[in-house]
XYZ file of C-alpha atoms in Angstrom:
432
model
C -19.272 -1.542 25.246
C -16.302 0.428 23.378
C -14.636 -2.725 23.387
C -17.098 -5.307 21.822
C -18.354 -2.637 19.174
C -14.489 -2.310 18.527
C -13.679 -6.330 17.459
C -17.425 -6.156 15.947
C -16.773 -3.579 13.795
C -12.814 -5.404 13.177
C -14.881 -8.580 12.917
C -17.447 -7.374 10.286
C -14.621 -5.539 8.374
C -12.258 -8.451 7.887
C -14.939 -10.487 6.969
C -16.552 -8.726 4.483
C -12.898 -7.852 3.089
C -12.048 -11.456 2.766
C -15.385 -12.764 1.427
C -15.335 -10.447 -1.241
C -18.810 -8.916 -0.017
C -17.754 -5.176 -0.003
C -14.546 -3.704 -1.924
C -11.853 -2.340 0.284
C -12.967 1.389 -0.255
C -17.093 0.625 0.405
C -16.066 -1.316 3.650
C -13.311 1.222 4.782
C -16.225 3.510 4.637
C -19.468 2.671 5.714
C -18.397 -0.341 8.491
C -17.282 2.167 10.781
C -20.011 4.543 10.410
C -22.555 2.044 10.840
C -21.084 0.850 13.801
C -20.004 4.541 15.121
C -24.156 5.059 14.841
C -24.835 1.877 16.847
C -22.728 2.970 19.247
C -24.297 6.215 19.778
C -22.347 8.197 18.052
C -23.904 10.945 15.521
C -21.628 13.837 15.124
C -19.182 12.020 12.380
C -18.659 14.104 10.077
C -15.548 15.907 12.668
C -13.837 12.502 12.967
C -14.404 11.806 8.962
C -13.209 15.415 8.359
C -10.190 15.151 10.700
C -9.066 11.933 9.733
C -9.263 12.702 5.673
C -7.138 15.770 6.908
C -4.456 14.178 8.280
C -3.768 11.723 5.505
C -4.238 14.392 2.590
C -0.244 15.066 1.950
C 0.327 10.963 1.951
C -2.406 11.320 -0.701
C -0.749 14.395 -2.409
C 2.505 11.958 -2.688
C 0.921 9.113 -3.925
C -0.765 10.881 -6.824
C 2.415 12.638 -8.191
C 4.403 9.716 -7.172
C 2.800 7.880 -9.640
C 2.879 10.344 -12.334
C 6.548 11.131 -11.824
C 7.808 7.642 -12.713
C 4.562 7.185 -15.111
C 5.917 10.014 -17.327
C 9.446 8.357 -16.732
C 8.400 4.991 -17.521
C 6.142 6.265 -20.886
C 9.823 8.603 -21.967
C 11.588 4.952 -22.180
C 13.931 5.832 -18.936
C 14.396 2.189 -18.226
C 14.535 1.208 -22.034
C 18.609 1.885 -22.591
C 18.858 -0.278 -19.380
C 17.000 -3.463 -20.526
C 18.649 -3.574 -24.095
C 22.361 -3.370 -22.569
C 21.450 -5.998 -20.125
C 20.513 -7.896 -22.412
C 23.149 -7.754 -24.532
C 25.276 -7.972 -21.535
C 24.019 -10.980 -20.536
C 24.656 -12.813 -23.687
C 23.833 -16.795 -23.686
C 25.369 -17.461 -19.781
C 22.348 -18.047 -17.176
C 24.480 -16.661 -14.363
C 24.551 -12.998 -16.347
C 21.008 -13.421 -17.055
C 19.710 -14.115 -13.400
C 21.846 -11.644 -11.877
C 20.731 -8.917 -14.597
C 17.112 -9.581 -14.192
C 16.886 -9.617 -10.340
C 19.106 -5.882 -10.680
C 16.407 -4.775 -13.018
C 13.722 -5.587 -11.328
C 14.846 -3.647 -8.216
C 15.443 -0.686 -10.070
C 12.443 -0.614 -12.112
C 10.523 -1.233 -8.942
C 11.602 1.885 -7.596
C 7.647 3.096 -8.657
C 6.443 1.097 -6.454
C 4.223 -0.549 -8.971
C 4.417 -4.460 -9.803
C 2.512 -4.662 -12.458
C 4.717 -2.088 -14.413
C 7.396 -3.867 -12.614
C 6.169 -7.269 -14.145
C 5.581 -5.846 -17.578
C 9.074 -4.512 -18.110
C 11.059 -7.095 -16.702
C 9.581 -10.104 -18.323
C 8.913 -8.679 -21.458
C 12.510 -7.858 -21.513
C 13.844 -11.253 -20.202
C 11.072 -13.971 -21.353
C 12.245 -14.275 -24.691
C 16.426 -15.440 -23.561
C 14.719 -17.172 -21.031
C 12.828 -19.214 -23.607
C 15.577 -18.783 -26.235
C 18.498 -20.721 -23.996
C 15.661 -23.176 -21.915
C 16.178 -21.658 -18.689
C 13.734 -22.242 -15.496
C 10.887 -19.672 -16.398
C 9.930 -19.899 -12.127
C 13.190 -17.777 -11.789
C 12.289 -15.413 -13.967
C 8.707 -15.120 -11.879
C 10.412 -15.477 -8.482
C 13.121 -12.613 -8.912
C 10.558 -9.906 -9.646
C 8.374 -10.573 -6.810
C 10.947 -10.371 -4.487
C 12.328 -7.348 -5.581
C 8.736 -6.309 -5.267
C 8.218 -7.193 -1.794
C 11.494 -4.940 -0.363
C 10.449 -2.288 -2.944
C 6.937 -1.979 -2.270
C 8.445 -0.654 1.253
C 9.019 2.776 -0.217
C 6.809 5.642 0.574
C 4.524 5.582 -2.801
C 3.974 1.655 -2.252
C 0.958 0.343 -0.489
C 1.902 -0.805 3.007
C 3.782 1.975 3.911
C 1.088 4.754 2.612
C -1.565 3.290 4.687
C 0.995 3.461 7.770
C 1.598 7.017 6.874
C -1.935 7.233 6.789
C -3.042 5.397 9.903
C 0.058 6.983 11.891
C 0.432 10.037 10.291
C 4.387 9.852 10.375
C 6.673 11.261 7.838
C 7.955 9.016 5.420
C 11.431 9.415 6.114
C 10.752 9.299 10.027
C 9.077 5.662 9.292
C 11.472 4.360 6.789
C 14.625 5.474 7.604
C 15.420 2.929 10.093
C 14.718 0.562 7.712
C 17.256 1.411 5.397
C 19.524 -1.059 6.422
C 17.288 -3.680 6.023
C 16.123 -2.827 2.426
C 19.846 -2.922 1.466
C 20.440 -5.837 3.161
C 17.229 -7.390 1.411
C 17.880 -6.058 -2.205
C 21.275 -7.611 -1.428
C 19.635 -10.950 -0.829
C 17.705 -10.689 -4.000
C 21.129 -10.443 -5.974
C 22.472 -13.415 -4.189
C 19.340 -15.494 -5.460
C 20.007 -14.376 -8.534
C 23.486 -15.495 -8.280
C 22.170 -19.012 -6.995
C 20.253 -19.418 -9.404
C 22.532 -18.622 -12.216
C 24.962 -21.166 -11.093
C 22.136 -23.979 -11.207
C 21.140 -22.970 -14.737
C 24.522 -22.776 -15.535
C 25.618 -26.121 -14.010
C 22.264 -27.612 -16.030
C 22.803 -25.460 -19.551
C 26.241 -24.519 -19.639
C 26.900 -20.842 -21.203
C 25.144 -20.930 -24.621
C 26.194 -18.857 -27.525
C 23.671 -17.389 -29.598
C 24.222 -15.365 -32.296
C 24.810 -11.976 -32.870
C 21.504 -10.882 -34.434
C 19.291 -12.352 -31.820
C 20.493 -9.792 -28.976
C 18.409 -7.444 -30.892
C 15.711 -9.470 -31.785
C 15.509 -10.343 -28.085
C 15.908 -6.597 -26.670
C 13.355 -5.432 -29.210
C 10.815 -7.366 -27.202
C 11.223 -5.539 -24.516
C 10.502 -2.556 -26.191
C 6.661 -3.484 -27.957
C 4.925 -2.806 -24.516
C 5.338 1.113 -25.041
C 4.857 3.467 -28.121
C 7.573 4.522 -30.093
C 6.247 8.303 -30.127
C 6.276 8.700 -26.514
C 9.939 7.408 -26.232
C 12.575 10.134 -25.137
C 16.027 9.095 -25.859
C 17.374 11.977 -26.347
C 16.284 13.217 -22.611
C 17.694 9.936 -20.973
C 20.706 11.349 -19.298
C 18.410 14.549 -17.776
C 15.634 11.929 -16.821
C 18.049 9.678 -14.713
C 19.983 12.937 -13.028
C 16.528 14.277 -12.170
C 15.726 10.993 -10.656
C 18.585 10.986 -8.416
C 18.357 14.628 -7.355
C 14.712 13.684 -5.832
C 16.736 10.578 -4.166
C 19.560 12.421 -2.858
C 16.675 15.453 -1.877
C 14.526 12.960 -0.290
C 17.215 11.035 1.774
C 18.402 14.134 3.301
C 15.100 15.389 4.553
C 14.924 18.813 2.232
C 12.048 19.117 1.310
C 8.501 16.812 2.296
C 7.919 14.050 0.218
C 4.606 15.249 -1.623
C 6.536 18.950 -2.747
C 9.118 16.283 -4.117
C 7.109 14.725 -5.949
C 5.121 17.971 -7.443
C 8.258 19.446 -8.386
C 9.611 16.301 -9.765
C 6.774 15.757 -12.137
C 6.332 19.203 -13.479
C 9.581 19.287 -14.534
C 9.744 15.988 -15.870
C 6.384 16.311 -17.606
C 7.278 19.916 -19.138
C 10.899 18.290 -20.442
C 9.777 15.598 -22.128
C 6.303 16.262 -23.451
C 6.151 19.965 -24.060
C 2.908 19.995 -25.802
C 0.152 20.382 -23.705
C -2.102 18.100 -25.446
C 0.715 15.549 -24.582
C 0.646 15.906 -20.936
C -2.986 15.917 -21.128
C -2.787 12.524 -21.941
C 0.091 11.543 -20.004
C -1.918 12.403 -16.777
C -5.152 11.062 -18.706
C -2.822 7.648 -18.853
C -2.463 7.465 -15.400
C -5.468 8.541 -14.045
C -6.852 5.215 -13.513
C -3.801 3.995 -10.987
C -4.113 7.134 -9.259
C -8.025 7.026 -8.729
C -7.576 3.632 -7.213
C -4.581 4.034 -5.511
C -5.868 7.939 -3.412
C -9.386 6.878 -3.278
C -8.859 4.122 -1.292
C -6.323 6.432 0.707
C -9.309 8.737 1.453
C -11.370 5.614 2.734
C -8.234 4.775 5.024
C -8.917 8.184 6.458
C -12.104 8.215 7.228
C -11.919 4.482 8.882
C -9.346 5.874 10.960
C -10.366 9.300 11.831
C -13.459 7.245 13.136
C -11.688 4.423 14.753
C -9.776 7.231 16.796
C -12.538 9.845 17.294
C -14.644 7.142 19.015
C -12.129 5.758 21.235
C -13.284 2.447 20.245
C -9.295 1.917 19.182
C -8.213 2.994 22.828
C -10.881 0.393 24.237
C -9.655 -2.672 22.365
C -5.978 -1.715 23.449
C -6.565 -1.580 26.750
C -8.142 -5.000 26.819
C -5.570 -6.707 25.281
C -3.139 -5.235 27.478
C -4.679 -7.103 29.925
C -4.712 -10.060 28.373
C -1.292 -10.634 26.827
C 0.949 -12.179 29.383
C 3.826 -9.769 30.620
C 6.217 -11.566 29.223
C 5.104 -11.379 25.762
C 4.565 -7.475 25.657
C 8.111 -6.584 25.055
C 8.411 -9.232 22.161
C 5.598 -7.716 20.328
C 7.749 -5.969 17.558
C 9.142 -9.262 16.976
C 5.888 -11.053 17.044
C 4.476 -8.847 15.036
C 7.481 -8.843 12.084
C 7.520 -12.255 11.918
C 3.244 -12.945 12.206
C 3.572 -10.235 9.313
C 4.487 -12.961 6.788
C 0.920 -14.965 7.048
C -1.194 -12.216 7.931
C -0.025 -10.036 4.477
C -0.620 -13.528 2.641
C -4.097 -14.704 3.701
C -5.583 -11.168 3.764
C -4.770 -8.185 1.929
C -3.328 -5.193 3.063
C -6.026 -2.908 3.570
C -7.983 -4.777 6.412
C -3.907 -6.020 7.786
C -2.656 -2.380 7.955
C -6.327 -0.994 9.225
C -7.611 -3.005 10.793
C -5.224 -5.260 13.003
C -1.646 -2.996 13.076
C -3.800 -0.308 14.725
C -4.894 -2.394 17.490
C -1.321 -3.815 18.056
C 0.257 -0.613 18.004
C -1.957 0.970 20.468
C -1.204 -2.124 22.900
C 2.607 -2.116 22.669
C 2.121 1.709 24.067
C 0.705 -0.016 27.418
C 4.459 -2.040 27.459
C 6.349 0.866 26.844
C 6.973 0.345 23.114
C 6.333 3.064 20.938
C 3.653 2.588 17.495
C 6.887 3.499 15.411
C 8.357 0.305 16.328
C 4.950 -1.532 15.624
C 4.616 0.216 12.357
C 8.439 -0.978 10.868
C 7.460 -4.242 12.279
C 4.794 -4.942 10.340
C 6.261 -3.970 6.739
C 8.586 -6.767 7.348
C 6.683 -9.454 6.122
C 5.962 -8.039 2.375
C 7.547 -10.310 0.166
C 5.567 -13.073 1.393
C 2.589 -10.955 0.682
C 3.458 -10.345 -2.980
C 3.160 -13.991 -4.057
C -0.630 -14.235 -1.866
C -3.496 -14.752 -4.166
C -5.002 -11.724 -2.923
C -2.141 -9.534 -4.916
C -3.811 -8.570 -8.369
C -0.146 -7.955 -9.855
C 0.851 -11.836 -9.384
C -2.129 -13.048 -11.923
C -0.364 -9.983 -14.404
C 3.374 -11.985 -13.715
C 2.204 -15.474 -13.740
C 0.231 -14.270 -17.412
C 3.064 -12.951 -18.643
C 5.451 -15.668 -17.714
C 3.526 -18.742 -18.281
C 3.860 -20.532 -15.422
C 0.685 -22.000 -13.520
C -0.099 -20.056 -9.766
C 0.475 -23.310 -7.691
C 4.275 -23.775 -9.240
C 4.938 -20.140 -8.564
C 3.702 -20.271 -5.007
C 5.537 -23.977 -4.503
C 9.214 -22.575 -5.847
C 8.863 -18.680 -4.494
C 7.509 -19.367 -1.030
C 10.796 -20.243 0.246
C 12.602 -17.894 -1.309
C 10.696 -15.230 -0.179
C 10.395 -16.241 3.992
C 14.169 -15.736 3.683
C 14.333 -12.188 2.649
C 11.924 -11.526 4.974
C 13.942 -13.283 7.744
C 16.784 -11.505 6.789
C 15.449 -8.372 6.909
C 13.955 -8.965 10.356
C 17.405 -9.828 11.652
C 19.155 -6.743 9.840
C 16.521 -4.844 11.724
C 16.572 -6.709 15.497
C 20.980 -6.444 14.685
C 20.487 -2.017 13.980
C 18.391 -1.957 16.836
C 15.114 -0.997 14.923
C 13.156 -3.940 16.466
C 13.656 -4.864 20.280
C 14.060 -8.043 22.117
């Protein structure tokens, strides 16, 4: 009975996920208590309680993840970075490629693409258009800088792991270090691809001298001149990289980080407390959206677990998949990742189907861990799907119709995910 109420319940959720019946957080909620009370199950509120619980310091995180690099990004951090790009750059489409896929992985270390979108483009758009280079590029760099970035802890996929697994950030990502590097290496090389093409096409244009700043003042429209701290650059970016070097070598958790990180950054650069009022006021809305639906996680889960309807569903596909097959499963799963993130969205992906998987693999000997890195694999095909809000914010800001972006990135972005994959199968993180 466990069993069928189990893919019911999976059944009901993906559908009304997909159809656009429920949002994520009403469906994360009430399809698994309507189905835990069909099942004869009335004492809930334990399993709710438990599983908010367990997810509150991925929560914690989140919220001052995003203000940390909110405050950083409103203080004009990355805004001495665009303009000497720029200028670097000049009129050769080799410079230009290779600086905006660079950018875009550093700006997306929030974890955000649409502030990721907004920055980069805005800063690169008007060269782009200025020396009559491919505007897909400048849509299909970001997006797959996205899709290795959105691995870090504060992104989506990997929260709702931490959530659903309730493993430590560094304990799930650490492995995958090499494979991020590998990947943000990738990205570079595209750039460098495509630089040569649009160089081989162009040539190196000169432009003159006054345009650079013409062209880097762009950039700088999307944020207000009064919140800008130049003056607190230098202090911003060492801050920055103490939480970095702090975070890679296991100090401290992730969520005190974070707290830490944004008090001090908050106090430095906007000392008036009517200013950080509206800082956090400024950022409220990404965080509401962003824990809330954390919460929902939580409560799916705790009751997923708490009924043992997870435990059921395992055990019968442990039956069915051939023996063969079950040690291949972190493989399978890494490489399935790529559709599954790009016909559904994350939420009813990482709830609703990594769960199951991962609690099979344990009946082959594999651990969840390994089903967990698995499964973040396949991002940067997810960040072109058409279920990814941010892509409608890049393809606005660029120009470029959906279908064109989706026809030049797709490629593109199957082969960072590939080589990721094999980075990870070559360090041992997946097993054959």
């Amino acid at each position: 009975m466990l069993t069928i109420l189990g893919f019911s319940m999976m059944a009901v959720f993906l559908y009304l996920i997909m159809s656009k019946r429920l949002s994520a957080i009403n469906a994360l909620i009430i399809v698994p208590v309507v189905f835990a009370l069909l099942g004869g199950f009335t004492d809930l509120g334990p399993m709710m309680l438990k599983g908010v619980e367990t997810i509150a310091p991925t929560a914690v995180m989140v919220t001052f993840a995003i203000l940390y690099f909110g405050i950083l990004i409103d203080a004009g951090m990355f805004d001495p970075l665009v303009n000497k790009m720029v200028k670097l750059a000049k009129g050769d489409p080799l410079k230009i490629t290779i600086a905006t896929a660079v950018l875009s992985l550093m700006v997306g270390l929030d974890g955000d693409g649409t502030i990721t979108y907004l920055i980069v483009v805005t800063a690169f758009l008007p060269i782009y258009e200025r020396l009559g280079m491919n505007k897909l590029i400048l849509a299909c760099l970001p997006a797959m800088a996205m899709g290795i970035m959105n691995l870090l802890p504060w992104g989506g996929p990997t929260a709702r792991l931490m959530t659903i697994f309730k493993y430590d950030a560094m304990e799930l990502l650490q492995p995958l270090i090499p494979s991020i590097v590998i990947g943000a290496l990738y990205i570079i090389g595209l750039g460098v691809f495509f630089g040569l093409k649009e160089r081989k096409r162009l040539g190196i244009i000169d432009i003159e001298p006054g345009s650079y700043q013409e062209i880097a003042a762009a950039s700088l429209e999307m944020s207000s001149e009064n919140l800008r701290r130049p003056k607190l650059f230098w202090f911003n970016v060492v801050i920055t990289l103490l939480l970095v070097i702090t975070l890679l070598t296991n100090t401290l958790p992730l969520p005190s980080l974070f707290m830490i990180g944004f008090v001090i950054v908050s106090i430095a650069n906007y000392p008036k407390l009517k200013d950080q009022k509206e800082r956090i006021e400024a950022h409220a809305g990404n965080i509401l959206t962003v824990t809330s639906l954390i919460f929902a996680g939580g409560i799916f889960a705790g009751i997923l677990e708490g009924t043992k309807m997870v435990d059921a569903i395992a055990s019968t596909l442990v039956n069915i998949i051939p023996d063969f097959l079950g040690p291949q499963l972190p493989s399978i799963v890494a490489l399935t990742s790529m559709p599954f993130t790009f016909l559904m969205a994350n939420d009813p992906y990482y709830f609703g189907i990594i769960p199951i998987i991962a609690e099979t693999a344990t009946g082959f000997g594999l651990t969840k861990l390994e089903i967990a890195q698995a499964s973040l694999l396949g991002q940067p095909l997810h960040l072109l799907s058409p279920l990814v809000g941010s892509v409608y914010v890049l393809i606005g800001l660029v120009g470029i119709d959906f279908r064109d972006h989706i026809k030049f990135s797709t490629k593109y972005a199957v082969g960072t995910s590939l080589v990721m994959i094999i980075t990870a199968i070559i360090f041992g993180v997946l097993s054959l």
